[in-house]
């Protein structure tokens, strides 16, 4: 059969970030009018599909969130997050061994303290629940990275992410007063042995304050992963049950971002880069894949994390429990799409399941 390029030109629009380009391509056809470029050729064989795959998931990409509870010898199942428990510190060594054996390199800790107060003092107490947890994990497996969430919502009696006052005529989180206790919290976590801190409170100037506070305390080598673009999202619902951290009045819209905004995320991220963030994060992940992509394009040189949050997890679990979806395929497809969008690492409650499926 003779082959010759025809003059049929196909064109389409591609929209990537703000660039809209017209791409023109000539589709060569055989003289009989059939396509001579056939993309299906590379899909015909599973070995070939492996060779041309662009995005590969690996348990090494995962960071598993853990909920550490005050008290002893308790594992309290989290109703809305099947397979996840609040666990007391004594349960951590066994849990960490399992996590390490699955090839998951890191955990991020959230705490449920015995006592909450207006300033969340358990968060920076030398023997606070998180500090105890960090020491227990590091004593068991020094090779598992221990990341700590730096925030106050789990530790305050009002459930907000910092110190609340009403100096502006209505109750709101006081940005600059909160920066001071965020530094105290991060230093306490580092003194306990945290390997990386992850501030999630969306306070302005948070990264600069923490960087200089850590450096002053001698922790200049501890990296900061900033929850740089964190949205005021309904997808955090199950987490607030898990961490017992729902705000007791109002909501978090005066500090977390409006889901409608993406350009603003680039400003948040650029500020955090300027202030010295080592790793950036977009949160949640699935409804914000466009933000992940734009942040990666704006800062390709900086490692990017995405937080596949509690609601994103629980929806899959609920549908799977009803037999409506294929849990394994859906989960791996979701995690792959987060990486494909541009994330280098993923905080996910699916970490253990996915690591087993990938093994
Ligand atoms: C603390 C924090 C939250 C999450 C992570 N860190 C809750 C919130 O902002 O209300 C949510 C994580 C999830 O939903 O999985 N500020």
Tab-separated table of C-alpha atoms and ligand atoms in Angstrom:
chain	number	residue	atom	x	y	z
A	1	UNK	CA	0.000	0.000	0.000
A	2	UNK	CA	1.508	3.349	-0.897
A	3	UNK	CA	1.696	6.034	1.716
A	4	UNK	CA	1.631	9.721	1.204
A	5	UNK	CA	0.803	12.635	3.409
A	6	UNK	CA	-2.515	14.079	2.539
A	7	UNK	CA	-3.352	17.723	2.806
A	8	UNK	CA	-5.999	17.166	5.467
A	9	UNK	CA	-5.041	19.462	8.289
A	10	UNK	CA	-6.429	18.988	11.741
A	11	UNK	CA	-6.142	21.705	14.309
A	12	UNK	CA	-7.216	22.069	17.882
A	13	UNK	CA	-6.834	24.447	20.757
A	14	UNK	CA	-4.721	23.663	23.725
A	15	UNK	CA	-5.114	25.626	26.884
A	16	UNK	CA	-2.256	25.323	29.327
A	17	UNK	CA	-2.107	27.836	32.155
A	18	UNK	CA	-2.764	31.189	30.512
A	19	UNK	CA	-1.348	30.259	27.117
A	20	UNK	CA	-3.846	29.375	24.496
A	21	UNK	CA	-2.129	28.124	21.388
A	22	UNK	CA	-3.340	26.850	18.077
A	23	UNK	CA	-1.584	23.645	17.148
A	24	UNK	CA	-1.761	22.536	13.559
A	25	UNK	CA	-0.783	19.115	12.471
A	26	UNK	CA	-1.025	17.335	9.213
A	27	UNK	CA	-2.490	13.885	9.576
A	28	UNK	CA	-0.748	11.737	6.996
A	29	UNK	CA	-2.987	9.151	5.488
A	30	UNK	CA	-2.439	6.238	3.242
A	31	UNK	CA	-3.504	6.655	-0.333
A	32	UNK	CA	-6.532	4.639	0.629
A	33	UNK	CA	-7.387	7.360	3.089
A	34	UNK	CA	-6.608	5.438	6.290
A	35	UNK	CA	-4.521	6.969	9.106
A	36	UNK	CA	-0.798	6.231	8.959
A	37	UNK	CA	-0.172	7.548	12.448
A	38	UNK	CA	-1.938	5.192	14.807
A	39	UNK	CA	-1.575	5.987	18.499
A	40	UNK	CA	-3.217	2.677	19.322
A	41	UNK	CA	-0.006	0.873	18.246
A	42	UNK	CA	1.622	1.781	21.568
A	43	UNK	CA	-1.404	0.630	23.539
A	44	UNK	CA	-1.687	-2.835	22.082
A	45	UNK	CA	0.698	-4.656	24.397
A	46	UNK	CA	0.948	-4.409	28.196
A	47	UNK	CA	4.782	-4.371	28.077
A	48	UNK	CA	4.681	-1.488	25.622
A	49	UNK	CA	2.191	0.363	27.793
A	50	UNK	CA	4.609	-0.007	30.709
A	51	UNK	CA	7.441	1.428	28.599
A	52	UNK	CA	5.581	4.530	27.495
A	53	UNK	CA	3.828	5.282	30.787
A	54	UNK	CA	4.445	8.925	31.746
A	55	UNK	CA	3.444	8.863	35.413
A	56	UNK	CA	4.474	6.169	37.846
A	57	UNK	CA	3.117	5.851	41.391
A	58	UNK	CA	5.454	4.650	44.095
A	59	UNK	CA	4.894	4.145	47.842
A	60	UNK	CA	7.945	6.420	48.228
A	61	UNK	CA	5.675	9.295	47.120
A	62	UNK	CA	3.316	8.898	50.068
A	63	UNK	CA	3.033	10.650	53.407
A	64	UNK	CA	0.526	9.021	55.782
A	65	UNK	CA	-1.414	11.193	58.260
A	66	UNK	CA	-1.800	9.713	61.769
A	67	UNK	CA	-4.106	10.829	64.585
A	68	UNK	CA	-2.503	10.552	67.996
A	69	UNK	CA	-4.766	10.588	71.025
A	70	UNK	CA	-4.014	11.307	74.686
A	71	UNK	CA	-4.382	8.429	77.113
A	72	UNK	CA	-3.239	4.842	77.071
A	73	UNK	CA	-3.889	1.639	75.230
A	74	UNK	CA	-6.654	2.942	73.031
A	75	UNK	CA	-7.443	2.730	69.360
A	76	UNK	CA	-10.636	4.609	68.624
A	77	UNK	CA	-11.977	3.951	65.113
A	78	UNK	CA	-12.820	7.108	63.156
A	79	UNK	CA	-16.342	6.427	61.949
A	80	UNK	CA	-16.141	8.553	58.801
A	81	UNK	CA	-12.681	7.292	57.814
A	82	UNK	CA	-12.814	3.485	57.616
A	83	UNK	CA	-9.475	1.874	58.440
A	84	UNK	CA	-8.205	4.884	60.401
A	85	UNK	CA	-8.120	5.196	64.187
A	86	UNK	CA	-7.174	7.734	66.766
A	87	UNK	CA	-4.402	5.889	68.606
A	88	UNK	CA	-2.582	6.476	71.845
A	89	UNK	CA	1.205	6.864	71.863
A	90	UNK	CA	1.806	3.280	73.008
A	91	UNK	CA	0.260	1.999	69.759
A	92	UNK	CA	2.646	3.983	67.569
A	93	UNK	CA	5.677	1.656	67.546
A	94	UNK	CA	3.720	-1.240	66.022
A	95	UNK	CA	1.995	1.082	63.574
A	96	UNK	CA	5.291	2.617	62.469
A	97	UNK	CA	6.876	-0.782	61.879
A	98	UNK	CA	4.019	-1.686	59.563
A	99	UNK	CA	4.264	1.644	57.725
A	100	UNK	CA	8.006	1.243	57.240
A	101	UNK	CA	7.628	-2.337	56.025
A	102	UNK	CA	5.225	-1.112	53.331
A	103	UNK	CA	7.903	1.259	52.017
A	104	UNK	CA	6.098	4.439	53.086
A	105	UNK	CA	8.812	6.956	53.967
A	106	UNK	CA	6.947	9.501	56.083
A	107	UNK	CA	4.065	10.210	58.446
A	108	UNK	CA	2.457	13.503	59.421
A	109	UNK	CA	1.066	13.761	62.935
A	110	UNK	CA	-2.136	15.323	64.231
A	111	UNK	CA	-2.902	15.367	67.951
A	112	UNK	CA	-5.954	15.078	70.163
A	113	UNK	CA	-4.833	16.505	73.523
A	114	UNK	CA	-6.412	15.777	76.887
A	115	UNK	CA	-7.025	19.448	77.620
A	116	UNK	CA	-7.855	22.217	75.194
A	117	UNK	CA	-7.636	25.890	76.141
A	118	UNK	CA	-7.893	29.305	74.512
A	119	UNK	CA	-4.275	29.339	73.305
A	120	UNK	CA	-3.820	25.615	72.617
A	121	UNK	CA	-0.992	25.266	75.130
A	122	UNK	CA	-0.691	21.475	74.716
A	123	UNK	CA	0.648	22.199	71.227
A	124	UNK	CA	3.839	23.704	72.637
A	125	UNK	CA	4.114	21.884	75.988
A	126	UNK	CA	7.303	19.820	76.240
A	127	UNK	CA	5.120	16.836	77.088
A	128	UNK	CA	2.255	17.668	74.747
A	129	UNK	CA	0.657	14.761	72.908
A	130	UNK	CA	2.502	15.470	69.638
A	131	UNK	CA	5.877	15.815	71.343
A	132	UNK	CA	5.305	12.448	73.080
A	133	UNK	CA	4.347	10.886	69.768
A	134	UNK	CA	7.414	12.197	67.954
A	135	UNK	CA	9.722	10.819	70.632
A	136	UNK	CA	7.984	7.420	70.576
A	137	UNK	CA	8.241	7.121	66.801
A	138	UNK	CA	11.851	8.257	66.584
A	139	UNK	CA	12.768	5.787	69.332
A	140	UNK	CA	11.187	2.951	67.316
A	141	UNK	CA	12.308	3.733	63.763
A	142	UNK	CA	14.689	6.574	63.154
A	143	UNK	CA	14.407	5.865	59.405
A	144	UNK	CA	10.757	6.960	59.144
A	145	UNK	CA	10.424	10.694	58.568
A	146	UNK	CA	8.265	12.353	61.184
A	147	UNK	CA	6.462	15.457	59.971
A	148	UNK	CA	4.374	17.568	62.298
A	149	UNK	CA	1.398	19.705	61.407
A	150	UNK	CA	1.945	23.143	62.928
A	151	UNK	CA	-1.491	24.544	63.751
A	152	UNK	CA	-3.761	25.171	66.710
A	153	UNK	CA	-7.227	23.998	65.737
A	154	UNK	CA	-6.824	20.624	67.455
A	155	UNK	CA	-5.542	22.264	70.637
A	156	UNK	CA	-7.825	25.262	71.189
A	157	UNK	CA	-11.176	25.045	72.969
A	158	UNK	CA	-12.727	27.299	70.278
A	159	UNK	CA	-11.341	25.129	67.443
A	160	UNK	CA	-9.757	27.973	65.489
A	161	UNK	CA	-6.219	27.858	64.132
A	162	UNK	CA	-4.709	30.423	66.498
A	163	UNK	CA	-5.400	33.041	69.133
A	164	UNK	CA	-8.873	34.549	68.803
A	165	UNK	CA	-9.676	38.092	69.844
A	166	UNK	CA	-12.105	40.738	68.762
A	167	UNK	CA	-9.909	43.755	68.408
A	168	UNK	CA	-11.445	44.426	64.995
A	169	UNK	CA	-14.974	44.416	66.386
A	170	UNK	CA	-15.679	40.772	65.608
A	171	UNK	CA	-14.035	37.605	66.843
A	172	UNK	CA	-11.274	36.492	64.492
A	173	UNK	CA	-7.873	34.841	64.580
A	174	UNK	CA	-5.189	37.396	65.457
A	175	UNK	CA	-2.528	36.868	62.807
A	176	UNK	CA	0.547	38.274	64.512
A	177	UNK	CA	-0.201	36.975	68.010
A	178	UNK	CA	-0.636	33.542	66.435
A	179	UNK	CA	2.742	33.744	64.692
A	180	UNK	CA	4.421	33.908	68.108
A	181	UNK	CA	2.809	30.735	69.419
A	182	UNK	CA	3.302	28.952	66.072
A	183	UNK	CA	7.042	29.434	66.569
A	184	UNK	CA	6.788	28.037	70.120
A	185	UNK	CA	4.874	25.023	68.795
A	186	UNK	CA	7.354	24.314	65.994
A	187	UNK	CA	10.356	24.622	68.297
A	188	UNK	CA	8.752	22.206	70.803
A	189	UNK	CA	8.154	19.715	67.966
A	190	UNK	CA	11.766	20.023	66.780
A	191	UNK	CA	13.092	19.599	70.319
A	192	UNK	CA	11.123	16.331	70.469
A	193	UNK	CA	12.803	15.211	67.233
A	194	UNK	CA	10.525	16.185	64.340
A	195	UNK	CA	12.262	15.882	60.955
A	196	UNK	CA	10.144	18.459	59.115
A	197	UNK	CA	7.451	20.920	60.111
A	198	UNK	CA	4.312	21.621	58.093
A	199	UNK	CA	2.470	24.813	59.064
A	200	UNK	CA	-1.183	24.651	58.013
A	201	UNK	CA	-2.768	27.706	59.606
A	202	UNK	CA	-2.688	30.072	56.592
A	203	UNK	CA	-1.423	32.987	58.695
A	204	UNK	CA	0.301	35.773	56.761
A	205	UNK	CA	4.060	35.782	57.292
A	206	UNK	CA	3.925	32.282	58.767
A	207	UNK	CA	6.901	30.894	56.864
A	208	UNK	CA	9.224	33.844	57.571
A	209	UNK	CA	8.342	33.772	61.287
A	210	UNK	CA	8.906	30.022	61.523
A	211	UNK	CA	12.138	30.074	59.530
A	212	UNK	CA	13.664	32.717	61.726
A	213	UNK	CA	12.287	31.107	64.913
A	214	UNK	CA	13.732	27.717	63.992
A	215	UNK	CA	17.071	29.200	62.975
A	216	UNK	CA	17.338	31.107	66.247
A	217	UNK	CA	16.657	27.880	68.155
A	218	UNK	CA	19.402	26.073	66.225
A	219	UNK	CA	17.099	24.162	63.850
A	220	UNK	CA	18.370	25.741	60.643
A	221	UNK	CA	18.460	22.316	58.989
A	222	UNK	CA	14.808	21.455	59.613
A	223	UNK	CA	12.827	21.936	56.373
A	224	UNK	CA	9.452	23.657	56.194
A	225	UNK	CA	6.669	22.228	54.057
A	226	UNK	CA	4.147	25.030	53.728
A	227	UNK	CA	0.451	24.438	53.307
A	228	UNK	CA	0.857	27.325	50.871
A	229	UNK	CA	-2.469	27.217	49.066
A	230	UNK	CA	-4.984	25.810	51.510
A	231	UNK	CA	-8.644	26.304	50.720
A	232	UNK	CA	-11.631	26.730	53.047
A	233	UNK	CA	-12.984	23.386	51.925
A	234	UNK	CA	-15.934	21.183	52.851
A	235	UNK	CA	-13.671	18.238	52.030
A	236	UNK	CA	-12.128	18.544	55.517
A	237	UNK	CA	-15.360	17.348	57.173
A	238	UNK	CA	-14.239	13.836	58.220
A	239	UNK	CA	-10.872	15.180	59.457
A	240	UNK	CA	-12.622	17.483	61.878
A	241	UNK	CA	-14.332	14.454	63.430
A	242	UNK	CA	-11.026	12.588	63.470
A	243	UNK	CA	-9.064	15.429	65.051
A	244	UNK	CA	-11.979	16.845	67.050
A	245	UNK	CA	-11.063	20.230	65.625
A	246	UNK	CA	-14.273	21.721	64.215
A	247	UNK	CA	-14.518	25.476	64.878
A	248	UNK	CA	-16.974	26.147	67.726
A	249	UNK	CA	-18.187	29.350	66.065
A	250	UNK	CA	-17.940	30.720	62.557
A	251	UNK	CA	-15.720	29.118	59.947
A	252	UNK	CA	-12.183	29.414	58.576
A	253	UNK	CA	-12.912	31.687	55.622
A	254	UNK	CA	-11.039	34.642	57.103
A	255	UNK	CA	-7.763	32.731	56.790
A	256	UNK	CA	-8.182	29.819	54.388
A	257	UNK	CA	-8.644	30.545	50.682
A	258	UNK	CA	-11.831	30.934	48.678
A	259	UNK	CA	-12.287	27.830	46.474
A	260	UNK	CA	-13.108	30.153	43.584
A	261	UNK	CA	-9.585	31.607	43.422
A	262	UNK	CA	-6.497	30.299	41.639
A	263	UNK	CA	-4.458	33.414	40.782
A	264	UNK	CA	-4.470	34.215	44.490
A	265	UNK	CA	-2.917	30.799	45.144
A	266	UNK	CA	0.046	31.843	43.015
A	267	UNK	CA	0.499	34.927	45.222
A	268	UNK	CA	0.312	32.826	48.394
A	269	UNK	CA	2.849	30.429	46.962
A	270	UNK	CA	5.227	33.151	45.724
A	271	UNK	CA	5.247	34.732	49.186
A	272	UNK	CA	6.026	31.402	50.836
A	273	UNK	CA	8.849	30.809	48.366
A	274	UNK	CA	10.273	34.249	49.152
A	275	UNK	CA	9.952	33.548	52.877
A	276	UNK	CA	11.950	30.330	52.535
A	277	UNK	CA	9.521	27.421	52.188
A	278	UNK	CA	11.396	24.242	51.216
A	279	UNK	CA	8.351	22.310	49.973
A	280	UNK	CA	5.039	23.768	48.807
A	281	UNK	CA	1.635	22.192	49.255
A	282	UNK	CA	-1.750	22.534	47.614
A	283	UNK	CA	-4.744	21.329	49.630
A	284	UNK	CA	-7.206	19.703	48.916
A	285	UNK	CA	-5.992	17.889	45.800
A	286	UNK	CA	-8.794	16.618	43.599
A	287	UNK	CA	-10.894	19.718	43.159
A	288	UNK	CA	-7.678	21.717	42.794
A	289	UNK	CA	-5.697	19.798	40.161
A	290	UNK	CA	-5.558	23.009	38.122
A	291	UNK	CA	-3.927	24.786	41.060
A	292	UNK	CA	-1.404	21.954	41.447
A	293	UNK	CA	-0.538	22.291	37.774
A	294	UNK	CA	-0.187	26.077	37.894
A	295	UNK	CA	1.944	26.030	41.045
A	296	UNK	CA	4.249	23.421	39.472
A	297	UNK	CA	4.565	25.518	36.333
A	298	UNK	CA	5.278	28.679	38.318
A	299	UNK	CA	7.878	27.000	40.576
A	300	UNK	CA	9.207	23.913	38.799
A	301	UNK	CA	12.348	24.013	40.936
A	302	UNK	CA	10.510	23.588	44.255
A	303	UNK	CA	9.182	20.212	45.422
A	304	UNK	CA	5.383	20.197	45.477
A	305	UNK	CA	3.101	18.209	47.757
A	306	UNK	CA	-0.643	17.726	47.415
A	307	UNK	CA	-2.951	16.779	50.274
A	308	UNK	CA	-5.536	14.205	49.221
A	309	UNK	CA	-7.803	15.150	52.126
A	310	UNK	CA	-10.215	13.290	54.368
A	311	UNK	CA	-13.388	13.958	52.359
A	312	UNK	CA	-11.695	12.768	49.183
A	313	UNK	CA	-10.837	9.539	51.000
A	314	UNK	CA	-14.212	9.011	52.670
A	315	UNK	CA	-16.194	9.448	49.447
A	316	UNK	CA	-14.272	6.600	47.835
A	317	UNK	CA	-14.620	4.382	50.909
A	318	UNK	CA	-18.370	5.011	51.139
A	319	UNK	CA	-18.997	4.291	47.471
A	320	UNK	CA	-16.804	1.192	47.633
A	321	UNK	CA	-18.639	-0.100	50.723
A	322	UNK	CA	-21.835	0.151	48.692
A	323	UNK	CA	-20.281	-1.832	45.874
A	324	UNK	CA	-20.696	1.092	43.493
A	325	UNK	CA	-17.083	1.492	42.398
A	326	UNK	CA	-13.881	-0.517	42.069
A	327	UNK	CA	-12.012	0.824	45.095
A	328	UNK	CA	-8.539	-0.258	44.059
A	329	UNK	CA	-8.718	1.058	40.503
A	330	UNK	CA	-10.373	4.320	41.548
A	331	UNK	CA	-7.817	4.938	44.286
A	332	UNK	CA	-4.813	4.337	42.045
A	333	UNK	CA	-6.382	6.456	39.301
A	334	UNK	CA	-6.920	9.322	41.755
A	335	UNK	CA	-3.368	9.169	43.109
A	336	UNK	CA	-1.929	8.931	39.594
A	337	UNK	CA	-3.907	11.973	38.480
A	338	UNK	CA	-2.605	14.020	41.398
A	339	UNK	CA	0.950	13.160	40.378
A	340	UNK	CA	0.223	13.735	36.705
A	341	UNK	CA	-1.068	17.213	37.564
A	342	UNK	CA	2.355	18.038	39.002
A	343	UNK	CA	2.627	16.838	42.603
A	344	UNK	CA	5.925	15.232	43.576
A	345	UNK	CA	4.490	13.735	46.777
A	346	UNK	CA	1.025	13.062	48.172
A	347	UNK	CA	-0.304	13.214	51.708
A	348	UNK	CA	-2.949	10.538	51.643
A	349	UNK	CA	-5.041	8.292	53.889
A	350	UNK	CA	-4.816	5.718	51.079
A	351	UNK	CA	-1.048	5.307	51.641
A	352	UNK	CA	-1.159	1.857	53.242
A	353	UNK	CA	-3.812	0.473	50.865
A	354	UNK	CA	-2.066	1.857	47.815
A	355	UNK	CA	1.364	0.626	48.933
A	356	UNK	CA	-0.065	-2.892	49.278
A	357	UNK	CA	-1.703	-2.741	45.856
A	358	UNK	CA	1.464	-1.411	44.225
A	359	UNK	CA	3.694	-4.076	45.805
B	1	LIG	C1	-5.313	21.839	60.493
B	1	LIG	C2	-5.573	20.908	59.377
B	1	LIG	C3	-6.793	20.515	58.786
B	1	LIG	C4	-6.482	19.519	57.864
B	1	LIG	C5	-5.111	19.353	57.896
B	1	LIG	N1	-4.565	20.233	58.814
B	1	LIG	C6	-8.185	20.893	59.102
B	1	LIG	C7	-8.720	22.207	58.770
B	1	LIG	O1	-8.050	23.081	58.242
B	1	LIG	O2	-9.872	22.387	59.135
B	1	LIG	C8	-7.476	18.775	57.021
B	1	LIG	C9	-6.992	17.491	56.457
B	1	LIG	C10	-8.033	16.589	55.907
B	1	LIG	O3	-9.213	16.932	55.720
B	1	LIG	O4	-7.655	15.457	55.633
B	1	LIG	N2	-5.489	23.164	60.227
